Amino acid sequence: IEFAMDASMFVGPNGRVKSLFWVGLSCVLLLLDYFSGPAIQFPVLFLLPIALAAWYGGRKWGFVLATILPMARLVFWNFWDPGWSFAIEAANTLVRFAAFWSFAFAVDVARRKTEEVISLRGLLPICSFCKSIRDNRGEWQPLEKYVAHHSAASFTHGVCPECAKEHFDPLLRKPSL
């Protein structure tokens, strides 16, 4: 049986990482954590699925994993004989909650900031006649296309009163045949 690893297994058609991937990654890390025992701790690796969940699924998914992963480790304590009390493990779990929740929150804030409007700065070379803009590759693009591609803005089209008067009044005043 051949197992071909394809990016489409992890990334959807829109370029977003599939939730099944970060949940599966969390399960693999939990198994590694469980079978390595209490002495070797993998919780720092839990930051990866938490980051993926918070970035691609939003704050809610980040918080879900930031809650489930430390709780699973607390459950593992019942199967291990780590040599420390439940109170110490519970305190460690609270520290993990605080760290993971803060991390999920920070990742979500970073994601939101990157999705905000990208401001266009500097001088834009624009054609005096057709209003096309020359991009950094030297190609000319319509103003609407350029702005939509380089920011979160989109356009609707209408006709201002001055242009309506200039362009449509003469047509309306022509006598019909």
PDB file of C-alpha atoms in Angstrom:
ATOM      1  CA  ILE A   1       0.000   0.000   0.000  1.00  0.00           C
ATOM      2  CA  GLU A   2       1.440   3.291  -1.062  1.00  0.00           C
ATOM      3  CA  PHE A   3       0.753   6.345   1.030  1.00  0.00           C
ATOM      4  CA  ALA A   4       1.184   9.543  -0.939  1.00  0.00           C
ATOM      5  CA  MET A   5       1.297  12.662   1.159  1.00  0.00           C
ATOM      6  CA  ASP A   6      -0.393  15.516  -0.608  1.00  0.00           C
ATOM      7  CA  ALA A   7      -0.788  19.089   0.637  1.00  0.00           C
ATOM      8  CA  SER A   8      -4.523  18.844  -0.080  1.00  0.00           C
ATOM      9  CA  MET A   9      -4.768  16.471   2.894  1.00  0.00           C
ATOM     10  CA  PHE A  10      -3.985  19.390   5.204  1.00  0.00           C
ATOM     11  CA  VAL A  11      -4.949  22.475   3.218  1.00  0.00           C
ATOM     12  CA  GLY A  12      -8.374  23.174   1.750  1.00  0.00           C
ATOM     13  CA  PRO A  13      -9.040  24.729  -1.671  1.00  0.00           C
ATOM     14  CA  ASN A  14      -9.109  28.199  -0.108  1.00  0.00           C
ATOM     15  CA  GLY A  15      -5.583  27.762   1.310  1.00  0.00           C
ATOM     16  CA  ARG A  16      -6.757  27.314   4.890  1.00  0.00           C
ATOM     17  CA  VAL A  17      -5.403  24.508   7.042  1.00  0.00           C
ATOM     18  CA  LYS A  18      -8.156  21.949   7.644  1.00  0.00           C
ATOM     19  CA  SER A  19      -9.393  21.588  11.219  1.00  0.00           C
ATOM     20  CA  LEU A  20      -8.966  17.833  10.963  1.00  0.00           C
ATOM     21  CA  PHE A  21      -5.223  18.427  10.608  1.00  0.00           C
ATOM     22  CA  TRP A  22      -4.764  20.377  13.836  1.00  0.00           C
ATOM     23  CA  VAL A  23      -7.066  18.021  15.743  1.00  0.00           C
ATOM     24  CA  GLY A  24      -5.118  15.040  14.388  1.00  0.00           C
ATOM     25  CA  LEU A  25      -1.823  16.710  15.231  1.00  0.00           C
ATOM     26  CA  SER A  26      -3.103  17.286  18.764  1.00  0.00           C
ATOM     27  CA  CYS A  27      -3.966  13.593  19.099  1.00  0.00           C
ATOM     28  CA  VAL A  28      -0.522  12.525  17.872  1.00  0.00           C
ATOM     29  CA  LEU A  29       1.145  14.881  20.333  1.00  0.00           C
ATOM     30  CA  LEU A  30      -1.073  13.602  23.160  1.00  0.00           C
ATOM     31  CA  LEU A  31      -0.061  10.028  22.323  1.00  0.00           C
ATOM     32  CA  LEU A  32       3.612  11.010  22.289  1.00  0.00           C
ATOM     33  CA  ASP A  33       3.123  12.770  25.596  1.00  0.00           C
ATOM     34  CA  TYR A  34       1.352   9.784  27.144  1.00  0.00           C
ATOM     35  CA  PHE A  35       3.793   7.117  25.988  1.00  0.00           C
ATOM     36  CA  SER A  36       6.866   9.168  26.882  1.00  0.00           C
ATOM     37  CA  GLY A  37       5.680   9.230  30.485  1.00  0.00           C
ATOM     38  CA  PRO A  38       5.616  12.034  33.025  1.00  0.00           C
ATOM     39  CA  ALA A  39       9.351  12.779  32.999  1.00  0.00           C
ATOM     40  CA  ILE A  40       9.506  13.886  29.350  1.00  0.00           C
ATOM     41  CA  GLN A  41       6.951  16.582  28.754  1.00  0.00           C
ATOM     42  CA  PHE A  42       5.629  17.515  25.313  1.00  0.00           C
ATOM     43  CA  PRO A  43       3.236  20.353  26.238  1.00  0.00           C
ATOM     44  CA  VAL A  44       5.440  22.939  24.548  1.00  0.00           C
ATOM     45  CA  LEU A  45       4.689  21.139  21.267  1.00  0.00           C
ATOM     46  CA  PHE A  46       0.986  21.696  21.927  1.00  0.00           C
ATOM     47  CA  LEU A  47       1.580  25.285  20.876  1.00  0.00           C
ATOM     48  CA  LEU A  48       1.685  24.199  17.222  1.00  0.00           C
ATOM     49  CA  PRO A  49      -1.881  22.830  16.959  1.00  0.00           C
ATOM     50  CA  ILE A  50      -3.136  25.651  19.195  1.00  0.00           C
ATOM     51  CA  ALA A  51      -1.535  28.186  16.835  1.00  0.00           C
ATOM     52  CA  LEU A  52      -3.029  26.477  13.758  1.00  0.00           C
ATOM     53  CA  ALA A  53      -6.444  26.315  15.398  1.00  0.00           C
ATOM     54  CA  ALA A  54      -6.387  29.965  16.500  1.00  0.00           C
ATOM     55  CA  TRP A  55      -5.071  31.190  13.133  1.00  0.00           C
ATOM     56  CA  TYR A  56      -7.298  29.192  10.818  1.00  0.00           C
ATOM     57  CA  GLY A  57     -10.280  28.474  13.049  1.00  0.00           C
ATOM     58  CA  GLY A  58     -10.384  31.601  15.172  1.00  0.00           C
ATOM     59  CA  ARG A  59     -10.071  32.343  18.847  1.00  0.00           C
ATOM     60  CA  LYS A  60     -12.773  29.855  19.812  1.00  0.00           C
ATOM     61  CA  TRP A  61     -10.924  26.879  18.298  1.00  0.00           C
ATOM     62  CA  GLY A  62      -7.656  28.072  19.824  1.00  0.00           C
ATOM     63  CA  PHE A  63      -9.290  28.213  23.248  1.00  0.00           C
ATOM     64  CA  VAL A  64     -10.852  24.766  22.772  1.00  0.00           C
ATOM     65  CA  LEU A  65      -7.474  23.152  22.156  1.00  0.00           C
ATOM     66  CA  ALA A  66      -5.840  25.311  24.847  1.00  0.00           C
ATOM     67  CA  THR A  67      -8.344  23.773  27.273  1.00  0.00           C
ATOM     68  CA  ILE A  68      -8.474  20.170  26.075  1.00  0.00           C
ATOM     69  CA  LEU A  69      -4.728  19.564  25.808  1.00  0.00           C
ATOM     70  CA  PRO A  70      -3.798  20.481  29.420  1.00  0.00           C
ATOM     71  CA  MET A  71      -6.871  18.607  30.690  1.00  0.00           C
ATOM     72  CA  ALA A  72      -5.767  15.459  28.840  1.00  0.00           C
ATOM     73  CA  ARG A  73      -2.347  15.707  30.453  1.00  0.00           C
ATOM     74  CA  LEU A  74      -4.027  16.018  33.846  1.00  0.00           C
ATOM     75  CA  VAL A  75      -5.979  12.826  33.085  1.00  0.00           C
ATOM     76  CA  PHE A  76      -2.708  11.087  32.184  1.00  0.00           C
ATOM     77  CA  TRP A  77      -1.469  11.775  35.705  1.00  0.00           C
ATOM     78  CA  ASN A  78      -3.965   9.153  36.946  1.00  0.00           C
ATOM     79  CA  PHE A  79      -2.258   6.463  34.814  1.00  0.00           C
ATOM     80  CA  TRP A  80       1.309   7.443  35.609  1.00  0.00           C
ATOM     81  CA  ASP A  81       3.193   7.285  38.883  1.00  0.00           C
ATOM     82  CA  PRO A  82       5.050  10.550  38.436  1.00  0.00           C
ATOM     83  CA  GLY A  83       6.302  10.918  41.982  1.00  0.00           C
ATOM     84  CA  TRP A  84       4.520  14.201  42.674  1.00  0.00           C
ATOM     85  CA  SER A  85       1.140  14.996  44.095  1.00  0.00           C
ATOM     86  CA  PHE A  86      -2.084  15.727  42.272  1.00  0.00           C
ATOM     87  CA  ALA A  87      -1.941  19.279  43.660  1.00  0.00           C
ATOM     88  CA  ILE A  88       1.366  19.888  41.885  1.00  0.00           C
ATOM     89  CA  GLU A  89      -0.018  18.454  38.631  1.00  0.00           C
ATOM     90  CA  ALA A  90      -3.165  20.593  38.995  1.00  0.00           C
ATOM     91  CA  ALA A  91      -0.992  23.685  39.524  1.00  0.00           C
ATOM     92  CA  ASN A  92       1.009  22.784  36.392  1.00  0.00           C
ATOM     93  CA  THR A  93      -2.274  22.383  34.510  1.00  0.00           C
ATOM     94  CA  LEU A  94      -3.380  25.870  35.555  1.00  0.00           C
ATOM     95  CA  VAL A  95      -0.055  27.286  34.368  1.00  0.00           C
ATOM     96  CA  ARG A  96      -0.518  25.491  31.025  1.00  0.00           C
ATOM     97  CA  PHE A  97      -4.072  26.859  30.756  1.00  0.00           C
ATOM     98  CA  ALA A  98      -2.824  30.412  31.297  1.00  0.00           C
ATOM     99  CA  ALA A  99       0.058  30.018  28.848  1.00  0.00           C
ATOM    100  CA  PHE A 100      -1.974  28.254  26.151  1.00  0.00           C
ATOM    101  CA  TRP A 101      -4.967  30.596  26.421  1.00  0.00           C
ATOM    102  CA  SER A 102      -2.663  33.627  26.238  1.00  0.00           C
ATOM    103  CA  PHE A 103      -0.914  32.118  23.224  1.00  0.00           C
ATOM    104  CA  ALA A 104      -4.209  31.334  21.452  1.00  0.00           C
ATOM    105  CA  PHE A 105      -5.395  34.878  22.141  1.00  0.00           C
ATOM    106  CA  ALA A 106      -2.129  36.376  20.815  1.00  0.00           C
ATOM    107  CA  VAL A 107      -2.254  34.272  17.652  1.00  0.00           C
ATOM    108  CA  ASP A 108      -5.861  35.269  17.024  1.00  0.00           C
ATOM    109  CA  VAL A 109      -5.025  38.960  17.519  1.00  0.00           C
ATOM    110  CA  ALA A 110      -2.096  38.622  15.096  1.00  0.00           C
ATOM    111  CA  ARG A 111      -4.384  36.961  12.544  1.00  0.00           C
ATOM    112  CA  ARG A 112      -6.973  39.707  12.872  1.00  0.00           C
ATOM    113  CA  LYS A 113      -4.340  42.388  12.447  1.00  0.00           C
ATOM    114  CA  THR A 114      -3.045  40.807   9.245  1.00  0.00           C
ATOM    115  CA  GLU A 115      -6.577  40.610   7.859  1.00  0.00           C
ATOM    116  CA  GLU A 116      -7.196  44.321   8.407  1.00  0.00           C
ATOM    117  CA  VAL A 117      -7.008  46.670   5.493  1.00  0.00           C
ATOM    118  CA  ILE A 118      -3.562  46.836   4.009  1.00  0.00           C
ATOM    119  CA  SER A 119      -2.869  50.526   3.561  1.00  0.00           C
ATOM    120  CA  LEU A 120      -1.521  51.669   0.233  1.00  0.00           C
ATOM    121  CA  ARG A 121       1.454  53.956   0.798  1.00  0.00           C
ATOM    122  CA  GLY A 122       3.915  55.834  -1.300  1.00  0.00           C
ATOM    123  CA  LEU A 123       3.606  57.078  -4.843  1.00  0.00           C
ATOM    124  CA  LEU A 124       1.436  55.041  -7.183  1.00  0.00           C
ATOM    125  CA  PRO A 125       2.210  55.478 -10.893  1.00  0.00           C
ATOM    126  CA  ILE A 126      -1.198  56.108 -12.459  1.00  0.00           C
ATOM    127  CA  CYS A 127      -2.117  56.825 -16.065  1.00  0.00           C
ATOM    128  CA  SER A 128      -3.493  60.342 -16.524  1.00  0.00           C
ATOM    129  CA  PHE A 129      -6.079  59.172 -19.021  1.00  0.00           C
ATOM    130  CA  CYS A 130      -7.387  55.699 -18.178  1.00  0.00           C
ATOM    131  CA  LYS A 131      -6.413  55.742 -14.465  1.00  0.00           C
ATOM    132  CA  SER A 132      -4.628  52.346 -14.682  1.00  0.00           C
ATOM    133  CA  ILE A 133      -1.867  51.789 -12.143  1.00  0.00           C
ATOM    134  CA  ARG A 134       1.573  50.340 -12.935  1.00  0.00           C
ATOM    135  CA  ASP A 135       2.447  47.565 -10.474  1.00  0.00           C
ATOM    136  CA  ASN A 136       5.929  46.605  -9.266  1.00  0.00           C
ATOM    137  CA  ARG A 137       6.313  44.227 -12.264  1.00  0.00           C
ATOM    138  CA  GLY A 138       5.747  47.104 -14.679  1.00  0.00           C
ATOM    139  CA  GLU A 139       2.301  45.894 -15.763  1.00  0.00           C
ATOM    140  CA  TRP A 140      -0.655  48.261 -15.966  1.00  0.00           C
ATOM    141  CA  GLN A 141      -3.822  47.268 -14.121  1.00  0.00           C
ATOM    142  CA  PRO A 142      -7.195  48.984 -13.836  1.00  0.00           C
ATOM    143  CA  LEU A 143      -7.461  51.070 -10.684  1.00  0.00           C
ATOM    144  CA  GLU A 144     -10.237  48.886  -9.220  1.00  0.00           C
ATOM    145  CA  LYS A 145      -8.294  45.663  -9.758  1.00  0.00           C
ATOM    146  CA  TYR A 146      -5.101  47.090  -8.234  1.00  0.00           C
ATOM    147  CA  VAL A 147      -6.777  48.479  -5.125  1.00  0.00           C
ATOM    148  CA  ALA A 148      -8.870  45.332  -4.598  1.00  0.00           C
ATOM    149  CA  HIS A 149      -5.737  43.152  -4.873  1.00  0.00           C
ATOM    150  CA  HIS A 150      -3.596  45.302  -2.538  1.00  0.00           C
ATOM    151  CA  SER A 151      -6.192  46.037   0.147  1.00  0.00           C
ATOM    152  CA  ALA A 152      -9.388  44.704   1.652  1.00  0.00           C
ATOM    153  CA  ALA A 153     -11.416  47.283  -0.282  1.00  0.00           C
ATOM    154  CA  SER A 154     -13.846  46.354  -3.025  1.00  0.00           C
ATOM    155  CA  PHE A 155     -15.798  48.505  -5.431  1.00  0.00           C
ATOM    156  CA  THR A 156     -19.342  49.112  -6.545  1.00  0.00           C
ATOM    157  CA  HIS A 157     -20.001  51.307  -9.517  1.00  0.00           C
ATOM    158  CA  GLY A 158     -22.352  54.195  -9.941  1.00  0.00           C
ATOM    159  CA  VAL A 159     -22.485  57.522 -11.748  1.00  0.00           C
ATOM    160  CA  CYS A 160     -21.955  60.806  -9.965  1.00  0.00           C
ATOM    161  CA  PRO A 161     -24.378  63.673 -10.753  1.00  0.00           C
ATOM    162  CA  GLU A 162     -21.771  65.630 -12.753  1.00  0.00           C
ATOM    163  CA  CYS A 163     -20.926  62.651 -15.011  1.00  0.00           C
ATOM    164  CA  ALA A 164     -24.592  61.767 -15.407  1.00  0.00           C
ATOM    165  CA  LYS A 165     -25.285  65.305 -16.572  1.00  0.00           C
ATOM    166  CA  GLU A 166     -22.277  65.363 -18.913  1.00  0.00           C
ATOM    167  CA  HIS A 167     -22.688  61.912 -20.457  1.00  0.00           C
ATOM    168  CA  PHE A 168     -26.395  61.134 -20.307  1.00  0.00           C
ATOM    169  CA  ASP A 169     -28.144  64.498 -20.678  1.00  0.00           C
ATOM    170  CA  PRO A 170     -27.116  64.840 -24.334  1.00  0.00           C
ATOM    171  CA  LEU A 171     -28.558  61.400 -25.078  1.00  0.00           C
ATOM    172  CA  LEU A 172     -31.820  62.226 -23.358  1.00  0.00           C
ATOM    173  CA  ARG A 173     -32.204  65.541 -25.239  1.00  0.00           C
ATOM    174  CA  LYS A 174     -31.831  64.057 -28.766  1.00  0.00           C
ATOM    175  CA  PRO A 175     -35.133  63.949 -30.581  1.00  0.00           C
ATOM    176  CA  SER A 176     -36.349  60.441 -31.217  1.00  0.00           C
ATOM    177  CA  LEU A 177     -37.044  59.288 -34.744  1.00  0.00           C
TER     178      LEU A 177
END
